[in-house]
XYZ file of C-alpha atoms in Angstrom:
580
model
C -39.794 30.603 20.327
C -41.899 30.195 23.466
C -40.700 30.765 27.020
C -39.649 27.137 27.482
C -35.937 26.597 26.949
C -35.130 24.956 23.648
C -33.208 22.199 25.465
C -36.161 20.371 26.991
C -33.939 18.336 29.298
C -32.558 21.534 30.833
C -36.061 22.954 31.268
C -37.236 19.780 32.995
C -34.139 19.872 35.204
C -34.897 23.456 36.200
C -38.493 22.533 37.053
C -37.352 19.527 39.137
C -34.741 21.660 40.951
C -37.493 24.148 41.858
C -39.684 21.297 43.116
C -36.844 19.933 45.271
C -36.344 23.372 46.777
C -40.033 23.887 47.585
C -40.722 20.370 48.880
C -37.434 19.404 50.551
C -35.775 22.788 51.083
C -32.678 21.601 49.232
C -30.730 23.440 46.568
C -29.618 21.286 43.647
C -28.171 22.131 40.257
C -29.701 21.204 36.924
C -27.068 18.482 36.572
C -28.018 17.063 39.990
C -31.644 16.751 38.847
C -30.413 13.800 36.744
C -32.804 14.173 33.811
C -32.149 11.580 31.123
C -33.987 10.457 27.965
C -36.014 7.383 28.875
C -36.074 4.024 27.124
C -39.201 2.955 29.027
C -42.346 2.614 26.890
C -44.649 5.580 27.359
C -42.019 7.843 28.969
C -39.869 10.443 27.204
C -37.585 11.442 30.086
C -36.682 10.043 33.475
C -35.608 11.840 36.662
C -33.194 9.770 38.759
C -32.521 12.309 41.516
C -34.617 10.742 44.284
C -32.159 7.945 45.126
C -29.256 10.282 45.835
C -31.426 12.812 47.626
C -32.919 10.051 49.782
C -29.474 9.078 51.040
C -28.633 12.731 51.597
C -31.618 13.433 53.892
C -32.237 9.960 55.305
C -35.597 9.282 53.654
C -36.833 6.522 51.353
C -36.220 7.391 47.668
C -39.810 6.674 46.706
C -40.994 9.047 49.423
C -38.627 11.698 48.058
C -39.868 11.090 44.511
C -43.465 11.529 45.668
C -42.599 14.858 47.304
C -40.920 16.056 44.094
C -43.856 15.037 41.901
C -46.374 16.731 44.200
C -44.390 19.995 44.057
C -43.522 19.821 40.362
C -44.938 22.727 38.372
C -44.748 21.354 34.841
C -48.342 20.748 33.772
C -47.855 22.905 30.684
C -44.985 20.677 29.572
C -45.607 17.109 30.749
C -48.458 14.772 31.556
C -48.946 13.680 35.182
C -45.626 12.029 36.143
C -45.548 8.491 37.474
C -43.082 6.879 39.858
C -41.500 3.531 39.034
C -39.352 1.124 41.028
C -37.451 2.565 43.979
C -38.081 6.173 42.949
C -37.589 6.801 39.235
C -39.833 9.626 38.022
C -41.132 9.061 34.487
C -41.949 12.185 32.488
C -43.996 12.223 29.289
C -44.209 15.385 27.212
C -47.667 16.658 26.321
C -48.443 16.045 22.655
C -49.800 19.572 22.340
C -46.553 21.067 23.640
C -44.404 18.781 21.510
C -46.323 19.581 18.306
C -46.157 23.298 19.055
C -42.437 23.024 19.694
C -41.934 21.431 16.273
C -43.679 24.442 14.714
C -41.440 26.796 16.708
C -38.271 24.963 15.611
C -39.194 25.398 11.952
C -38.667 29.132 12.379
C -35.449 28.815 14.399
C -32.183 28.837 12.439
C -30.347 27.422 15.463
C -32.880 24.597 15.842
C -33.214 25.119 19.554
C -29.504 25.350 20.378
C -28.982 28.323 22.702
C -25.885 30.508 22.595
C -23.846 30.351 25.763
C -24.280 33.142 28.282
C -20.737 32.505 29.564
C -18.447 32.581 26.503
C -14.846 31.517 26.959
C -11.712 32.296 24.964
C -10.467 28.928 23.775
C -7.088 28.332 22.127
C -6.943 24.972 20.378
C -3.817 23.336 18.981
C -4.486 20.876 16.159
C -3.110 19.414 12.918
C 0.513 20.548 13.560
C 2.399 19.017 10.613
C 6.144 19.330 10.149
C 7.599 21.752 7.634
C 9.447 20.104 4.715
C 7.491 16.884 5.161
C 4.326 15.775 3.393
C 1.278 15.378 5.587
C 0.474 11.716 6.198
C -2.377 9.727 7.661
C -0.997 10.408 11.140
C -2.167 14.022 10.798
C -5.730 13.045 9.890
C -7.258 12.578 13.335
C -5.808 15.747 14.846
C -6.975 17.831 11.875
C -10.488 16.359 11.740
C -11.162 16.309 15.493
C -9.711 19.779 16.025
C -11.741 21.288 13.194
C -14.983 19.713 14.445
C -14.413 21.077 17.950
C -13.719 24.556 16.568
C -17.009 24.472 14.660
C -19.012 23.170 17.619
C -17.612 25.597 20.167
C -17.961 28.603 17.873
C -21.569 27.633 17.205
C -22.165 27.716 20.942
C -20.847 31.280 21.032
C -17.328 30.805 22.378
C -14.332 32.694 20.985
C -12.128 29.992 19.494
C -8.561 30.661 18.328
C -7.005 27.844 16.299
C -3.245 27.537 16.345
C -1.335 25.256 14.054
C 1.795 24.351 16.009
C 4.032 23.669 13.022
C 7.281 21.800 13.467
C 9.474 24.432 11.794
C 12.529 24.989 14.002
C 15.556 23.344 15.545
C 18.127 20.724 14.524
C 16.120 19.179 11.648
C 16.253 22.496 9.807
C 19.973 22.885 10.365
C 20.387 19.480 8.708
C 18.034 20.199 5.852
C 19.279 23.688 5.024
C 22.911 22.562 5.077
C 22.060 19.669 2.769
C 20.179 21.960 0.398
C 23.164 24.296 0.249
C 25.360 21.320 -0.614
C 22.980 20.126 -3.339
C 21.704 23.432 -4.671
C 18.105 24.359 -3.804
C 15.855 25.707 -6.547
C 12.497 27.465 -6.382
C 10.945 24.686 -8.470
C 11.358 22.086 -5.728
C 8.110 20.631 -4.429
C 7.107 19.214 -1.064
C 7.859 15.713 -2.386
C 11.411 16.825 -3.193
C 11.773 18.234 0.310
C 10.560 14.956 1.770
C 13.358 13.148 -0.037
C 15.925 15.826 0.806
C 15.075 15.523 4.482
C 15.624 11.754 4.432
C 18.972 12.244 2.678
C 19.987 14.930 5.179
C 19.155 12.606 8.078
C 21.377 9.875 6.638
C 24.270 12.337 6.141
C 23.822 13.699 9.654
C 24.081 10.205 11.150
C 26.995 9.081 8.954
C 29.149 12.176 8.427
C 30.516 13.909 11.581
C 31.681 16.916 9.535
C 28.213 17.414 8.066
C 26.636 16.939 11.507
C 28.811 19.714 12.927
C 28.002 22.023 10.010
C 24.307 21.286 10.513
C 24.545 22.220 14.197
C 26.268 25.469 13.301
C 23.560 26.125 10.745
C 20.988 25.869 13.557
C 22.936 28.560 15.439
C 22.901 30.749 12.327
C 19.180 30.178 11.889
C 18.429 31.097 15.475
C 20.682 34.159 15.339
C 18.944 35.494 12.227
C 21.545 34.882 9.498
C 20.030 36.400 6.357
C 20.913 33.630 3.882
C 19.851 30.890 6.274
C 16.553 32.615 7.043
C 15.865 33.095 3.329
C 16.163 29.357 2.713
C 14.099 28.613 5.804
C 11.296 30.896 4.597
C 11.285 29.094 1.233
C 10.915 25.763 3.034
C 8.020 27.088 5.107
C 6.254 28.665 2.115
C 6.472 25.526 -0.039
C 5.272 23.424 2.882
C 2.334 25.755 3.513
C 1.268 25.472 -0.127
C 1.067 21.729 0.410
C -0.690 22.001 3.774
C -3.312 24.393 2.405
C -3.987 22.083 -0.527
C -4.673 19.258 1.928
C -6.788 21.470 4.193
C -8.874 22.702 1.276
C -9.506 19.165 0.067
C -10.318 18.002 3.593
C -12.542 20.997 4.327
C -10.439 22.177 7.276
C -10.528 25.879 8.109
C -6.864 26.410 9.024
C -5.124 29.315 7.239
C -1.595 30.798 7.314
C -2.892 33.283 9.909
C -3.375 30.327 12.263
C 0.281 29.284 12.083
C 2.058 29.384 15.418
C 5.053 27.202 14.723
C 7.921 26.396 17.050
C 9.730 29.374 15.515
C 6.999 31.716 16.779
C 7.736 30.825 20.399
C 11.525 30.997 20.025
C 11.749 34.641 21.233
C 9.846 33.700 24.418
C 11.966 30.734 25.487
C 14.659 32.552 27.473
C 12.103 34.599 29.453
C 10.040 31.482 30.095
C 13.016 29.678 31.599
C 14.113 32.762 33.562
C 10.663 32.996 35.128
C 10.785 29.324 36.110
C 14.190 29.911 37.716
C 13.001 33.012 39.585
C 10.082 31.042 41.009
C 12.416 28.364 42.292
C 10.983 25.621 40.111
C 14.194 24.492 38.383
C 17.284 22.527 39.253
C 20.249 21.229 37.294
C 20.342 17.537 36.414
C 23.177 16.057 34.321
C 24.102 19.548 33.175
C 20.573 20.409 31.962
C 18.175 22.804 33.643
C 15.003 20.901 34.529
C 11.617 21.202 36.157
C 10.395 18.168 38.089
C 6.578 18.319 38.315
C 5.285 16.492 41.374
C 3.739 13.070 40.888
C 5.652 11.909 37.794
C 8.268 9.170 38.111
C 9.965 6.581 35.918
C 9.887 2.809 36.439
C 12.594 3.071 39.073
C 10.556 5.608 41.012
C 12.867 8.491 40.130
C 11.322 11.912 39.381
C 10.739 12.616 35.698
C 12.144 15.879 34.342
C 10.957 18.452 31.871
C 14.201 19.681 30.326
C 13.770 23.438 29.942
C 17.346 24.190 28.857
C 19.755 21.619 27.496
C 23.311 21.212 28.778
C 24.572 22.983 25.624
C 22.320 25.973 26.333
C 19.740 25.108 23.678
C 15.999 24.656 24.051
C 13.775 21.744 23.053
C 10.097 21.035 22.586
C 9.472 20.920 26.352
C 10.588 24.530 26.655
C 8.433 25.432 23.652
C 5.344 23.786 25.117
C 5.784 25.666 28.403
C 6.284 28.927 26.512
C 3.098 28.135 24.577
C 1.025 27.922 27.757
C 2.606 31.110 29.097
C 1.915 32.968 25.841
C -1.717 31.942 25.361
C -2.830 32.552 28.925
C -0.596 35.548 29.666
C -0.433 37.397 26.332
C -3.678 36.341 24.687
C -5.956 35.884 27.685
C -7.088 32.369 26.784
C -9.283 30.725 29.409
C -9.044 27.251 27.854
C -6.131 25.466 26.205
C -7.000 22.401 24.127
C -4.474 20.122 22.462
C -5.759 17.648 19.856
C -2.745 15.333 19.981
C -2.385 11.547 20.043
C -2.670 9.544 23.262
C 1.076 8.668 23.470
C 1.711 12.288 24.505
C -0.646 12.100 27.508
C 2.012 12.033 30.207
C 3.961 14.832 28.538
C 0.943 17.142 28.531
C 0.026 16.321 32.119
C 3.566 17.253 33.130
C 3.354 20.491 31.128
C 0.012 21.369 32.749
C 1.309 20.618 36.260
C 4.462 22.696 35.752
C 2.376 25.533 34.285
C 0.091 25.532 37.314
C 3.128 25.612 39.600
C 4.411 28.591 37.622
C 1.066 30.382 37.886
C 0.403 30.372 34.147
C -2.636 28.169 34.673
C -4.924 29.412 37.432
C -8.133 28.074 38.989
C -10.238 29.577 36.200
C -8.191 28.054 33.394
C -8.852 24.725 31.710
C -6.052 22.821 30.025
C -7.143 19.646 28.250
C -5.274 17.068 26.235
C -7.888 15.988 23.690
C -6.181 12.676 23.085
C -7.040 10.145 20.419
C -6.163 6.607 19.358
C -4.629 5.295 16.145
C -5.968 4.446 12.704
C -5.544 0.746 11.952
C -5.598 -1.173 8.706
C -8.041 -4.017 8.151
C -5.296 -6.372 9.385
C -5.535 -4.710 12.804
C -2.059 -3.167 12.509
C -1.067 0.459 12.023
C -2.528 1.787 8.766
C 0.245 1.837 6.140
C 0.803 1.447 2.420
C 1.261 -2.046 0.998
C 4.984 -1.344 0.942
C 4.881 -0.578 4.649
C 5.344 3.196 4.399
C 3.262 6.077 5.707
C 0.117 6.802 3.727
C 0.295 10.302 2.254
C -2.769 12.213 3.336
C -3.419 13.839 -0.021
C -3.278 10.438 -1.724
C -5.773 9.024 0.764
C -8.181 11.926 0.204
C -7.963 11.637 -3.572
C -8.638 7.919 -3.276
C -11.681 8.696 -1.126
C -13.102 10.802 -3.945
C -12.322 8.065 -6.478
C -14.032 5.455 -4.301
C -17.088 7.701 -3.916
C -17.210 8.218 -7.677
C -17.375 4.441 -8.142
C -20.268 4.274 -5.665
C -22.156 6.942 -7.620
C -21.391 5.281 -10.962
C -22.763 1.965 -9.704
C -26.190 3.459 -9.077
C -28.839 2.805 -11.704
C -30.454 6.205 -11.158
C -27.196 8.125 -11.567
C -28.120 11.147 -13.673
C -25.480 13.643 -12.584
C -23.689 15.776 -15.123
C -19.890 15.763 -14.905
C -19.622 18.898 -12.763
C -22.271 17.834 -10.273
C -20.850 14.333 -10.013
C -17.415 15.752 -9.173
C -18.903 17.947 -6.466
C -21.041 15.195 -4.976
C -18.245 12.618 -5.103
C -16.001 14.962 -3.171
C -18.699 15.564 -0.542
C -19.386 11.833 -0.201
C -15.757 10.686 -0.234
C -14.322 13.294 2.118
C -17.426 13.085 4.299
C -16.983 9.332 4.587
C -13.381 9.682 5.782
C -14.218 12.388 8.306
C -17.318 10.701 9.684
C -15.572 7.337 10.019
C -13.103 9.070 12.296
C -15.500 11.297 14.231
C -18.161 8.635 14.802
C -15.724 6.558 16.840
C -14.879 7.364 20.441
C -11.764 9.458 19.867
C -9.806 7.708 22.619
C -10.077 4.358 20.851
C -8.304 2.992 17.774
C -10.459 2.327 14.727
C -10.115 0.283 11.553
C -9.984 2.131 8.239
C -12.274 0.376 5.741
C -13.490 1.897 2.455
C -16.333 -0.612 2.214
C -17.618 0.154 5.690
C -17.286 3.931 5.561
C -18.982 4.290 2.153
C -21.861 1.941 3.005
C -25.319 3.384 2.406
C -26.646 1.742 5.557
C -25.355 1.776 9.093
C -23.701 4.627 10.965
C -21.912 6.316 8.060
C -21.855 9.778 6.544
C -23.162 8.283 3.311
C -26.260 6.971 5.088
C -26.919 10.372 6.645
C -26.321 12.162 3.348
C -28.769 9.831 1.593
C -31.354 10.392 4.327
C -31.057 14.149 3.947
C -31.219 13.925 0.147
C -34.399 11.824 0.449
C -36.012 14.465 2.659
C -35.150 17.217 0.202
C -36.399 15.074 -2.696
C -39.786 14.729 -0.980
C -39.990 18.506 -0.603
C -39.079 19.011 -4.280
C -41.732 16.526 -5.401
C -44.287 18.260 -3.185
C -43.526 21.489 -5.013
C -43.511 23.459 -1.785
C -41.605 23.881 1.433
C -43.620 24.307 4.641
C -43.229 27.824 5.917
C -42.837 29.136 9.477
C -45.949 28.595 11.535
C -46.944 25.363 9.785
C -49.115 23.359 12.168
C -47.596 20.020 13.164
C -49.817 17.038 13.995
C -48.378 14.060 15.869
C -51.066 11.450 15.381
C -48.895 8.392 14.683
C -46.277 6.830 17.010
C -43.543 7.229 14.367
C -44.338 10.950 14.047
C -44.079 11.420 17.774
C -40.883 9.347 18.013
C -39.246 11.510 15.356
C -40.327 14.683 17.171
C -38.821 13.401 20.438
C -35.579 12.719 18.587
C -35.478 16.184 17.005
C -35.881 18.046 20.290
C -32.733 16.371 21.627
C -30.462 18.162 19.139
C -29.350 20.852 21.648
C -28.461 18.188 24.219
C -26.419 16.300 21.596
C -24.445 19.446 20.766
C -23.794 20.093 24.451
C -22.689 16.516 25.061
C -20.259 16.684 22.117
C -18.692 19.859 23.495
C -18.667 18.916 27.185
C -16.494 15.860 26.678
C -14.808 17.015 23.446
C -16.547 13.959 22.009
C -17.872 14.538 18.475
C -18.942 10.889 18.281
C -21.903 11.741 20.534
C -23.245 14.106 17.890
C -22.635 11.426 15.226
C -24.631 8.898 17.239
C -27.458 11.397 17.630
C -27.546 12.145 13.879
C -27.610 8.434 13.064
C -30.463 7.876 15.522
C -32.305 10.818 13.938
C -31.905 9.413 10.431
C -33.085 6.027 11.703
C -36.160 7.608 13.314
C -36.887 9.400 10.052
C -36.645 6.141 8.106
C -39.318 4.601 10.347
C -41.441 7.744 9.980
C -41.052 7.587 6.191
C -42.082 3.925 6.083
C -45.108 4.303 8.360
C -46.372 7.810 7.604
C -46.946 8.498 3.879
C -46.040 12.086 3.085
C -46.882 12.815 -0.552
C -49.952 10.567 -0.539
C -51.436 12.261 2.520
C -53.669 15.293 2.262
C -54.562 18.563 3.935
C -53.067 19.414 7.320
C -51.566 15.932 7.647
C -49.615 16.406 4.411
C -48.391 19.850 5.503
C -47.417 18.535 8.920
C -45.416 15.640 7.479
C -43.688 17.932 4.988
C -42.756 20.117 7.966
C -41.249 17.094 9.724
C -39.233 16.282 6.575
C -37.975 19.860 6.393
C -37.094 19.977 10.068
C -35.242 16.661 9.959
C -33.257 17.844 6.946
C -32.311 21.031 8.786
C -31.110 19.046 11.799
C -29.038 16.635 9.678
C -27.588 19.422 7.536
C -26.632 21.591 10.499
C -25.351 18.652 12.505
C -23.157 17.426 9.656
C -21.860 20.940 8.985
C -20.759 21.212 12.625
C -18.681 18.092 11.981
C -17.247 19.669 8.823
C -19.240 17.400 6.485
C -21.276 18.524 3.490
C -24.855 17.402 2.857
C -25.526 17.413 -0.918
C -29.081 18.278 -1.918
C -29.103 15.385 -4.375
C -27.551 11.916 -4.231
């Protein structure tokens, strides 16, 4: 590729920053250059820096904008800038540069997305189901969002370490193992059996004091390494993992057994974690329990909120485990970033954990700890998404239904000419893609309504629409009998051609925006806008009926758009079938 950075917005920002330095003798960052895509007719980008700089140096913004424009060395990249309103600088890319950039992108596997020159080691906690329980719809968002972030950050060049924080330790397993010993546990029991056994064990624990005491003692035996107890526990974990992996495979999530870091993993670190907190003077006893009271957190009565790091009976809970997790990943594994893809109701808990960890020195100035929170999935009645009977929706049932729904969509098409094998493959890609995209295309912090009709629609902001757009592009290339090779000359003679090119060059910025805010929906919005721009291009710029260089150029634009959609969807964990 040429010397200009692939992210055109960053290159323009660098040029503006240089102009500010030479004309005003001020140092600003690329972010402070405030380069944004423009919605004004005739302008591609807009620089909004002059207003802030004017206040900073006591000059009129328009005067500042004029100084920047006069010093701007960007004639190879943009036409002569113009100044609008109080000091907005409008920037229009040169058609010659833009067309040449399209040709360059055809030969670039990364489609203009640079690899970071400052890679970080990122540990991300996501999915985190409970052993001996079937995964349900409540695990969907964490699994999908976490997986998308792993893909995006790895693509940027960061080292990303997933960890599946399984619920596999503590009192629930004392209850369950004791119940299984009472009932007789066989190797042929499935995850569904375990689900039922757990519910029965809970009832016994609440109703039978003798059983409750035996269950507590069983926890002690588990934690002390009793051979028989551990053998049963391992069987529970193994059967649960078979179920989890089946769900992950169907969902297209990359988690493996090597990524398991359950509560049991951190058990050996708990005592040392608490001892270190004590030695640093961060603990005090409250109602018999050893607690940390992070500053700034109070209850409704204004009393300090505790993190209980050791219970009054000497045991440890999830608060201790979460503190040990931070200590392990930053201290033992050298993680620079800790991400937790966990629902919004846990926000205060994580902020307390982060504050206590900073007080303990486990999180330093160079560390980032982020709760990647998300809202709930609602049914079409606006209430929590449940089965008709009011129970939790099993995740594997939902995914299988997605494939069935997609199969119906394919069967309803008049031009359906798939053989059985291909239809199965495509239906899976469409159905699972629809579920994932419906989640990722929404701002993760907000609730969203689960609707089969909406998510499988072939128009609007859906995975199905994007998959159809990509399949159309590939169909054009097949009908042409050739794919434009590297170096194909691109001609941007029509407004729709140029508009599509402007959209395609913003792919790197969309990736960066999705990573910066841990907001995959920004990439979804970009891909939808790209498919929409292609649709207008397709309607207004005949491809197969054109001839000569124009035909080759438009085939190149089809190929490049397909590459952007395919790569973009893959970074969200969504397949793009070649035929639909």
